[in-house]
Short mmCIF file of C-alpha atoms in Angstrom, two decimals:
data_model
loop_
_atom_site.label_atom_id
_atom_site.label_comp_id
_atom_site.label_asym_id
_atom_site.label_seq_id
_atom_site.Cartn_x
_atom_site.Cartn_y
_atom_site.Cartn_z
CA MET A 1 -10.15 3.53 -2.26
CA ARG A 2 -12.66 5.97 -4.40
CA ARG A 3 -13.40 2.86 -6.09
CA ILE A 4 -15.14 1.37 -2.94
CA GLY A 5 -16.66 4.81 -1.97
CA ILE A 6 -14.07 6.84 0.20
CA ALA A 7 -13.93 10.57 -0.78
CA VAL A 8 -10.44 11.04 -1.49
CA PRO A 9 -10.15 14.65 -2.97
CA ILE A 10 -9.44 14.38 -6.83
CA TRP A 11 -6.12 16.95 -6.18
CA THR A 12 -4.22 14.07 -4.06
CA CYS A 13 -3.01 11.70 -7.38
CA ASN A 14 0.66 11.20 -5.98
CA THR A 15 2.17 8.88 -2.99
CA ARG A 16 2.90 12.42 -1.48
CA GLN A 17 0.18 13.80 -1.19
CA TYR A 18 -1.56 10.04 -0.39
CA LEU A 19 0.04 10.07 2.59
CA GLY A 20 -0.56 13.54 4.15
CA TYR A 21 -4.07 12.61 3.17
CA LEU A 22 -4.68 9.26 5.44
CA SER A 23 -2.29 10.87 7.81
CA SER A 24 -4.83 13.73 8.12
CA HIS A 25 -7.75 11.55 8.72
CA GLY A 26 -6.20 10.07 12.00
CA TRP A 27 -3.62 6.81 10.00
CA SER A 28 -0.38 6.01 10.56
CA SER A 29 2.84 4.30 10.17
CA ASN A 30 3.81 0.98 10.76
CA TYR A 31 7.14 -1.13 9.11
CA ASN A 32 6.94 -4.65 10.55
CA ILE A 33 5.36 -6.42 7.64
CA LYS A 34 4.56 -9.09 9.85
CA LYS A 35 1.95 -6.54 11.33
CA LEU A 36 0.00 -6.03 8.13
CA THR A 37 -3.74 -6.72 8.45
CA ARG A 38 -6.44 -6.90 5.60
CA GLY A 39 -7.31 -3.47 4.03
CA SER A 40 -3.78 -1.64 5.14
CA ILE A 41 -2.50 0.49 2.66
CA CYS A 42 1.35 -0.79 1.72
CA PHE A 43 3.93 1.50 -0.10
CA THR A 44 6.81 0.45 -1.38
CA VAL A 45 10.91 2.27 -1.28
CA SER A 46 11.30 5.80 -2.52
CA GLY A 47 12.50 6.14 -6.16
CA GLY A 48 14.67 8.97 -5.36
CA SER A 49 12.16 11.03 -5.02
CA GLY A 50 11.20 11.07 -1.36
CA TYR A 51 8.45 9.30 -2.13
CA SER A 52 7.18 5.88 -2.67
CA THR A 53 6.98 4.51 -5.96
CA HIS A 54 4.13 2.74 -5.37
CA THR A 55 1.11 2.14 -3.88
CA PHE A 56 -1.38 -1.19 -2.82
CA ALA A 57 -3.90 -2.12 -0.43
CA PHE A 58 -3.00 -5.39 1.54
CA MET A 59 -5.21 -8.72 1.21
CA GLY A 60 -3.74 -11.38 2.15
CA TRP A 61 -0.66 -14.15 2.28
CA VAL A 62 -0.64 -16.52 -0.58
CA ASN A 63 1.70 -19.13 2.01
CA SER A 64 0.11 -18.20 5.96
CA GLY A 65 3.84 -18.07 7.80
CA SER A 66 5.65 -16.84 4.02
CA TYR A 67 6.11 -12.50 3.99
CA THR A 68 7.40 -12.86 0.21
CA LEU A 69 4.19 -13.17 -1.53
CA ALA A 70 1.05 -11.01 -0.98
CA TYR A 71 -2.26 -10.13 -2.69
CA VAL A 72 -3.05 -7.03 -3.49
CA ALA A 73 -5.49 -4.93 -5.24
CA ASP A 74 -4.06 -1.95 -6.64
CA ASN A 75 -5.23 0.33 -9.63
CA GLN A 76 -3.11 -2.32 -12.44
CA GLY A 77 -6.48 -3.65 -13.07
CA ASN A 78 -9.52 -4.81 -11.08
CA THR A 79 -8.74 -7.81 -9.65
CA VAL A 80 -6.85 -8.88 -7.08
CA HIS A 81 -3.55 -10.08 -7.35
CA VAL A 82 -0.25 -11.39 -5.83
CA ARG A 83 2.92 -9.65 -5.57
CA ASN A 84 6.24 -10.15 -4.61
CA MET A 85 6.74 -7.65 -1.29
CA GLY A 86 10.41 -7.66 -2.23
CA GLN A 87 12.07 -6.23 -5.04
CA THR A 88 12.41 -7.58 -8.54
CA ALA A 89 12.14 -6.32 -11.88
CA SER A 90 9.45 -4.96 -12.26
CA THR A 91 8.54 -3.96 -9.15
CA ASP A 92 10.00 -1.62 -6.06
CA ALA A 93 10.14 -3.41 -2.55
CA PHE A 94 7.53 -3.09 -0.17
CA ALA A 95 8.62 -0.12 2.85
CA PHE A 96 5.53 0.66 5.40
CA PHE A 97 1.84 0.16 5.45
CA MET A 98 -0.65 2.45 7.07
CA ASN A 99 -3.63 1.53 8.67
CA LYS A 100 -6.09 3.04 11.49
#
């Protein structure tokens, strides 16, 4: 969000703090993957810490009507890339999203 000019405080550096920031700015949670819209902020499952292991912006579905592969943007590079929304050997599964 900082890259697109949204003033997320510099002390916000993990998903726990990010969830607090979004909640305090009127964002709400939804667990229904079929209701994702472009620009929603997605969170993965907890890695045992009680907080999501990763977050990313949802940009759209690779295949309309299929909720497996999504185009996402995150801090892992400077381009939109494809992410499997389920559990894989290298990524944690989608858990919920937030939007305003």
